[in-house]
Amino acid sequence: MKSLYEQRRPLAANTIIALLLALLGFALVVQFKARNSDAELAAARPEDLVRILSDLDSQQERLRRDIADLEETRRQLDSGAQGRDAALAEARRRADELGILAGTLAAEGPGLEITLNAGSEPIQAATMLDAVEELRGAGAEAMQIGGANGAAVRIVASTYFVDGEDGRLVVAESALSGPYTIMVIGGPDTMRTALNIPGGVVDSVRQHGGTVSVREVDPVRVTALHTAGELRYAKPA
């Protein structure tokens, strides 16, 4: 006779997998609609549109592989003796992924090195924020921004940008001087297309006499780490 834990474990695993599959499908639909509803795409070059469609196909293929991996993980978790080892390996993998997303772990992988040089006006905080958002929307997994003074800051969800004195850029309390370099891990072609869409970051910088250099690098190494602040109100349950 199976214990109550053994009876519930397959049901819990099936429920988790079903939720993950639903979230993956929802993310794909939202991203596809967001791209199609963007008015700026109407002014994009035909080759850019072809590249975007190709990127969407690639993302769909990656989602299919993710689904296959999740189903294989469920099979291993339900396989009895191998379940414990599989669960431990999966927990470690998830912990590494969360550490990279939170900025507490270094990361490396294919991506871009983006250098922004100011022209007649300094690079504005709003422009840098637009660059980060465009890269995230194009699938960036980890990134950091560095200045000519050698300082580098890990970009996480809570990172903020402020226009500082003497044309400097303040990123999460660190004052950086230009030119600025963004090291970002993700699909190089997708991110390059996002940056070069008419009205995007590259256009904005060039309109003020500046330049944006985009170079594909493999591997990109994101080594700057984010230090989480102390909790003031929340306590572990």
mmCIF file of C-alpha atoms in Angstrom:
data_model
loop_
_atom_site.group_PDB
_atom_site.id
_atom_site.type_symbol
_atom_site.label_atom_id
_atom_site.label_comp_id
_atom_site.label_asym_id
_atom_site.label_seq_id
_atom_site.Cartn_x
_atom_site.Cartn_y
_atom_site.Cartn_z
ATOM 1 C CA MET A 1 0.000 0.000 0.000
ATOM 2 C CA LYS A 2 1.267 3.459 -0.876
ATOM 3 C CA SER A 3 1.613 6.033 1.840
ATOM 4 C CA LEU A 4 -0.387 9.245 1.726
ATOM 5 C CA TYR A 5 2.825 11.087 0.684
ATOM 6 C CA GLU A 6 3.415 8.686 -2.219
ATOM 7 C CA GLN A 7 -0.203 9.099 -3.364
ATOM 8 C CA ARG A 8 0.006 12.864 -3.315
ATOM 9 C CA ARG A 9 3.452 13.226 -4.890
ATOM 10 C CA PRO A 10 2.403 12.352 -8.505
ATOM 11 C CA LEU A 11 -0.639 14.626 -8.189
ATOM 12 C CA ALA A 12 1.478 17.531 -6.922
ATOM 13 C CA ALA A 13 4.053 17.002 -9.643
ATOM 14 C CA ASN A 14 1.349 16.895 -12.332
ATOM 15 C CA THR A 15 -0.195 20.080 -10.982
ATOM 16 C CA ILE A 16 3.145 21.928 -10.981
ATOM 17 C CA ILE A 17 3.935 20.788 -14.523
ATOM 18 C CA ALA A 18 0.483 21.838 -15.743
ATOM 19 C CA LEU A 19 0.904 25.303 -14.213
ATOM 20 C CA LEU A 20 4.368 25.710 -15.738
ATOM 21 C CA LEU A 21 3.094 24.659 -19.178
ATOM 22 C CA ALA A 22 0.232 27.148 -18.912
ATOM 23 C CA LEU A 23 2.613 29.945 -17.928
ATOM 24 C CA LEU A 24 4.952 29.154 -20.805
ATOM 25 C CA GLY A 25 2.097 29.208 -23.299
ATOM 26 C CA PHE A 26 0.740 32.459 -21.879
ATOM 27 C CA ALA A 27 4.175 34.116 -22.077
ATOM 28 C CA LEU A 28 4.533 33.127 -25.734
ATOM 29 C CA VAL A 29 1.100 34.491 -26.663
ATOM 30 C CA VAL A 30 1.656 37.770 -24.780
ATOM 31 C CA GLN A 31 5.051 38.321 -26.364
ATOM 32 C CA PHE A 32 3.705 37.611 -29.846
ATOM 33 C CA LYS A 33 0.799 40.015 -29.396
ATOM 34 C CA ALA A 34 3.061 42.677 -27.891
ATOM 35 C CA ARG A 35 5.347 42.548 -30.885
ATOM 36 C CA ASN A 36 2.458 42.679 -33.360
ATOM 37 C CA SER A 37 0.749 45.545 -31.559
ATOM 38 C CA ASP A 38 3.863 47.730 -31.414
ATOM 39 C CA ALA A 39 3.244 50.679 -33.740
ATOM 40 C CA GLU A 40 6.966 51.183 -34.239
ATOM 41 C CA LEU A 41 7.180 47.908 -36.164
ATOM 42 C CA ALA A 42 5.310 49.596 -39.004
ATOM 43 C CA ALA A 43 8.440 51.667 -39.689
ATOM 44 C CA ALA A 44 10.861 48.754 -39.384
ATOM 45 C CA ARG A 45 12.827 47.518 -42.369
ATOM 46 C CA PRO A 46 11.673 44.277 -44.051
ATOM 47 C CA GLU A 47 14.876 42.498 -43.006
ATOM 48 C CA ASP A 48 14.207 43.500 -39.373
ATOM 49 C CA LEU A 49 10.688 42.094 -39.545
ATOM 50 C CA VAL A 50 12.004 38.855 -41.000
ATOM 51 C CA ARG A 51 14.575 38.683 -38.189
ATOM 52 C CA ILE A 52 11.872 39.256 -35.548
ATOM 53 C CA LEU A 53 9.708 36.465 -36.984
ATOM 54 C CA SER A 54 12.737 34.196 -37.027
ATOM 55 C CA ASP A 55 13.444 35.075 -33.395
ATOM 56 C CA LEU A 56 9.855 34.234 -32.451
ATOM 57 C CA ASP A 57 10.227 30.830 -34.113
ATOM 58 C CA SER A 58 13.453 30.276 -32.167
ATOM 59 C CA GLN A 59 11.773 31.254 -28.896
ATOM 60 C CA GLN A 60 8.907 28.875 -29.638
ATOM 61 C CA GLU A 61 11.398 26.075 -30.211
ATOM 62 C CA ARG A 62 13.123 26.896 -26.907
ATOM 63 C CA LEU A 63 9.754 26.728 -25.145
ATOM 64 C CA ARG A 64 9.106 23.318 -26.670
ATOM 65 C CA ARG A 65 12.465 22.138 -25.347
ATOM 66 C CA ASP A 66 11.621 23.570 -21.915
ATOM 67 C CA ILE A 67 8.351 21.644 -21.924
ATOM 68 C CA ALA A 68 10.184 18.441 -22.859
ATOM 69 C CA ASP A 69 12.699 19.040 -20.055
ATOM 70 C CA LEU A 70 9.905 19.600 -17.528
ATOM 71 C CA GLU A 71 8.161 16.412 -18.593
ATOM 72 C CA GLU A 72 11.436 14.501 -18.261
ATOM 73 C CA THR A 73 11.923 15.985 -14.795
ATOM 74 C CA ARG A 74 8.445 14.824 -13.787
ATOM 75 C CA ARG A 75 9.208 11.325 -15.077
ATOM 76 C CA GLN A 76 12.407 11.189 -13.024
ATOM 77 C CA LEU A 77 10.656 12.481 -9.900
ATOM 78 C CA ASP A 78 8.077 9.710 -10.251
ATOM 79 C CA SER A 79 10.628 6.964 -10.949
ATOM 80 C CA GLY A 80 11.076 5.809 -7.356
ATOM 81 C CA ALA A 81 14.731 5.313 -6.407
ATOM 82 C CA GLN A 82 15.981 8.031 -8.757
ATOM 83 C CA GLY A 83 13.387 10.494 -7.543
ATOM 84 C CA ARG A 84 15.425 11.802 -4.615
ATOM 85 C CA ASP A 85 18.550 12.453 -6.723
ATOM 86 C CA ALA A 86 16.505 14.036 -9.499
ATOM 87 C CA ALA A 87 14.691 16.291 -7.043
ATOM 88 C CA LEU A 88 17.985 17.387 -5.478
ATOM 89 C CA ALA A 89 19.545 18.137 -8.876
ATOM 90 C CA GLU A 90 16.468 20.085 -9.942
ATOM 91 C CA ALA A 91 16.486 22.085 -6.712
ATOM 92 C CA ARG A 92 20.136 23.007 -7.248
ATOM 93 C CA ARG A 93 19.448 24.046 -10.838
ATOM 94 C CA ARG A 94 16.521 26.217 -9.758
ATOM 95 C CA ALA A 95 18.643 27.763 -7.008
ATOM 96 C CA ASP A 96 21.327 28.683 -9.547
ATOM 97 C CA GLU A 97 18.736 30.215 -11.877
ATOM 98 C CA LEU A 98 17.234 32.265 -9.058
ATOM 99 C CA GLY A 99 20.701 33.364 -7.944
ATOM 100 C CA ILE A 100 21.468 34.649 -11.447
ATOM 101 C CA LEU A 101 18.118 36.447 -11.691
ATOM 102 C CA ALA A 102 18.647 38.018 -8.258
ATOM 103 C CA GLY A 103 22.181 39.050 -9.217
ATOM 104 C CA THR A 104 23.849 37.178 -6.360
ATOM 105 C CA LEU A 105 25.689 34.745 -8.656
ATOM 106 C CA ALA A 106 28.028 35.444 -11.568
ATOM 107 C CA ALA A 107 26.990 34.186 -14.995
ATOM 108 C CA GLU A 108 28.433 33.624 -18.437
ATOM 109 C CA GLY A 109 27.068 32.779 -21.856
ATOM 110 C CA PRO A 110 26.630 34.132 -25.386
ATOM 111 C CA GLY A 111 25.491 37.729 -25.653
ATOM 112 C CA LEU A 112 26.475 41.300 -26.512
ATOM 113 C CA GLU A 113 28.885 44.002 -25.455
ATOM 114 C CA ILE A 114 27.155 47.369 -25.949
ATOM 115 C CA THR A 115 29.125 50.622 -25.653
ATOM 116 C CA LEU A 116 27.307 53.968 -25.506
ATOM 117 C CA ASN A 117 29.301 57.139 -26.209
ATOM 118 C CA ALA A 118 27.692 60.518 -25.543
ATOM 119 C CA GLY A 119 27.522 63.220 -28.202
ATOM 120 C CA SER A 120 26.422 66.813 -27.656
ATOM 121 C CA GLU A 121 24.476 65.741 -24.567
ATOM 122 C CA PRO A 122 25.254 63.203 -21.838
ATOM 123 C CA ILE A 123 23.594 59.800 -21.951
ATOM 124 C CA GLN A 124 20.408 60.287 -19.966
ATOM 125 C CA ALA A 125 19.137 57.966 -17.252
ATOM 126 C CA ALA A 126 15.906 57.526 -19.236
ATOM 127 C CA THR A 127 17.882 56.371 -22.278
ATOM 128 C CA MET A 128 19.791 53.807 -20.237
ATOM 129 C CA LEU A 129 16.571 52.561 -18.668
ATOM 130 C CA ASP A 130 15.061 52.177 -22.154
ATOM 131 C CA ALA A 131 18.111 50.138 -23.184
ATOM 132 C CA VAL A 132 17.709 47.810 -20.208
ATOM 133 C CA GLU A 133 13.977 47.379 -20.846
ATOM 134 C CA GLU A 134 14.513 46.666 -24.546
ATOM 135 C CA LEU A 135 17.151 44.079 -23.722
ATOM 136 C CA ARG A 136 14.926 42.420 -21.130
ATOM 137 C CA GLY A 137 12.052 42.357 -23.587
ATOM 138 C CA ALA A 138 14.370 40.651 -26.085
ATOM 139 C CA GLY A 139 15.230 37.857 -23.660
ATOM 140 C CA ALA A 140 18.240 39.159 -21.720
ATOM 141 C CA GLU A 141 19.026 36.790 -18.851
ATOM 142 C CA ALA A 142 21.739 38.708 -16.984
ATOM 143 C CA MET A 143 23.487 42.046 -17.456
ATOM 144 C CA GLN A 144 25.768 44.593 -15.889
ATOM 145 C CA ILE A 145 26.699 48.173 -16.738
ATOM 146 C CA GLY A 146 30.180 49.592 -16.370
ATOM 147 C CA GLY A 147 31.663 53.062 -16.682
ATOM 148 C CA ALA A 148 34.985 54.498 -17.807
ATOM 149 C CA ASN A 149 35.994 54.789 -14.144
ATOM 150 C CA GLY A 150 36.072 51.000 -13.873
ATOM 151 C CA ALA A 151 32.992 50.600 -11.687
ATOM 152 C CA ALA A 152 30.373 48.019 -12.686
ATOM 153 C CA VAL A 153 26.840 47.478 -11.387
ATOM 154 C CA ARG A 154 24.692 44.347 -11.729
ATOM 155 C CA ILE A 155 21.280 45.092 -13.238
ATOM 156 C CA VAL A 156 18.400 43.492 -11.314
ATOM 157 C CA ALA A 157 14.703 44.241 -10.950
ATOM 158 C CA SER A 158 15.299 46.890 -8.266
ATOM 159 C CA THR A 159 18.120 48.747 -10.074
ATOM 160 C CA TYR A 160 17.408 52.447 -10.673
ATOM 161 C CA PHE A 161 19.002 55.122 -12.887
ATOM 162 C CA VAL A 162 19.393 58.830 -12.035
ATOM 163 C CA ASP A 163 21.021 61.717 -13.890
ATOM 164 C CA GLY A 164 24.009 62.729 -11.764
ATOM 165 C CA GLU A 165 26.338 65.712 -11.667
ATOM 166 C CA ASP A 166 28.882 66.542 -14.398
ATOM 167 C CA GLY A 167 27.049 64.361 -16.905
ATOM 168 C CA ARG A 168 27.531 61.221 -14.854
ATOM 169 C CA LEU A 169 25.005 58.458 -14.514
ATOM 170 C CA VAL A 170 24.011 57.182 -11.070
ATOM 171 C CA VAL A 171 23.123 53.487 -11.114
ATOM 172 C CA ALA A 172 21.968 52.025 -7.802
ATOM 173 C CA GLU A 173 24.007 54.568 -5.784
ATOM 174 C CA SER A 174 27.128 54.113 -7.943
ATOM 175 C CA ALA A 175 28.233 57.139 -10.009
ATOM 176 C CA LEU A 176 29.482 56.037 -13.426
ATOM 177 C CA SER A 177 31.223 58.152 -16.047
ATOM 178 C CA GLY A 178 30.887 57.590 -19.786
ATOM 179 C CA PRO A 179 31.361 55.893 -22.078
ATOM 180 C CA TYR A 180 29.129 53.175 -20.654
ATOM 181 C CA THR A 181 29.403 49.474 -21.440
ATOM 182 C CA ILE A 182 26.574 46.990 -21.000
ATOM 183 C CA MET A 183 27.527 43.312 -20.843
ATOM 184 C CA VAL A 184 24.395 41.240 -21.442
ATOM 185 C CA ILE A 185 23.752 37.504 -21.784
ATOM 186 C CA GLY A 186 21.009 36.359 -24.136
ATOM 187 C CA GLY A 187 20.193 35.764 -27.800
ATOM 188 C CA PRO A 188 22.524 38.158 -29.672
ATOM 189 C CA ASP A 189 20.423 38.532 -32.830
ATOM 190 C CA THR A 190 17.174 39.153 -30.944
ATOM 191 C CA MET A 191 18.731 41.775 -28.657
ATOM 192 C CA ARG A 192 20.546 43.534 -31.515
ATOM 193 C CA THR A 193 17.271 43.804 -33.449
ATOM 194 C CA ALA A 194 15.482 45.250 -30.418
ATOM 195 C CA LEU A 195 18.120 47.943 -29.945
ATOM 196 C CA ASN A 196 18.018 48.970 -33.624
ATOM 197 C CA ILE A 197 14.248 49.247 -34.066
ATOM 198 C CA PRO A 198 13.401 52.767 -35.355
ATOM 199 C CA GLY A 199 12.820 55.101 -32.420
ATOM 200 C CA GLY A 200 14.758 52.822 -30.085
ATOM 201 C CA VAL A 201 17.905 53.343 -28.048
ATOM 202 C CA VAL A 202 20.358 53.486 -30.958
ATOM 203 C CA ASP A 203 18.241 56.131 -32.721
ATOM 204 C CA SER A 204 17.862 58.148 -29.514
ATOM 205 C CA VAL A 205 21.618 58.290 -28.868
ATOM 206 C CA ARG A 206 22.478 59.091 -32.487
ATOM 207 C CA GLN A 207 19.996 61.962 -32.605
ATOM 208 C CA HIS A 208 22.192 63.742 -30.043
ATOM 209 C CA GLY A 209 25.444 63.025 -31.886
ATOM 210 C CA GLY A 210 26.362 59.964 -29.840
ATOM 211 C CA THR A 211 27.275 56.474 -30.978
ATOM 212 C CA VAL A 212 26.273 52.965 -29.956
ATOM 213 C CA SER A 213 28.625 50.060 -30.646
ATOM 214 C CA VAL A 214 27.141 46.548 -30.492
ATOM 215 C CA ARG A 215 29.529 43.583 -30.559
ATOM 216 C CA GLU A 216 28.666 39.891 -30.249
ATOM 217 C CA VAL A 217 30.715 38.106 -27.574
ATOM 218 C CA ASP A 218 30.837 34.452 -26.536
ATOM 219 C CA PRO A 219 31.099 34.060 -23.698
ATOM 220 C CA VAL A 220 29.945 37.254 -22.042
ATOM 221 C CA ARG A 221 30.963 37.267 -18.384
ATOM 222 C CA VAL A 222 28.683 39.070 -15.947
ATOM 223 C CA THR A 223 30.709 39.211 -12.743
ATOM 224 C CA ALA A 224 29.288 42.214 -10.848
ATOM 225 C CA LEU A 225 27.116 41.041 -7.948
ATOM 226 C CA HIS A 226 24.091 42.581 -6.300
ATOM 227 C CA THR A 227 24.002 42.736 -2.521
ATOM 228 C CA ALA A 228 20.509 42.299 -1.165
ATOM 229 C CA GLY A 229 19.450 44.816 1.463
ATOM 230 C CA GLU A 230 18.417 43.859 4.964
ATOM 231 C CA LEU A 231 14.746 43.164 5.561
ATOM 232 C CA ARG A 232 13.047 45.781 7.760
ATOM 233 C CA TYR A 233 9.596 44.295 8.203
ATOM 234 C CA ALA A 234 9.386 40.834 6.677
ATOM 235 C CA LYS A 235 10.317 37.767 8.738
ATOM 236 C CA PRO A 236 10.661 34.101 7.752
ATOM 237 C CA ALA A 237 7.408 32.192 8.238
#
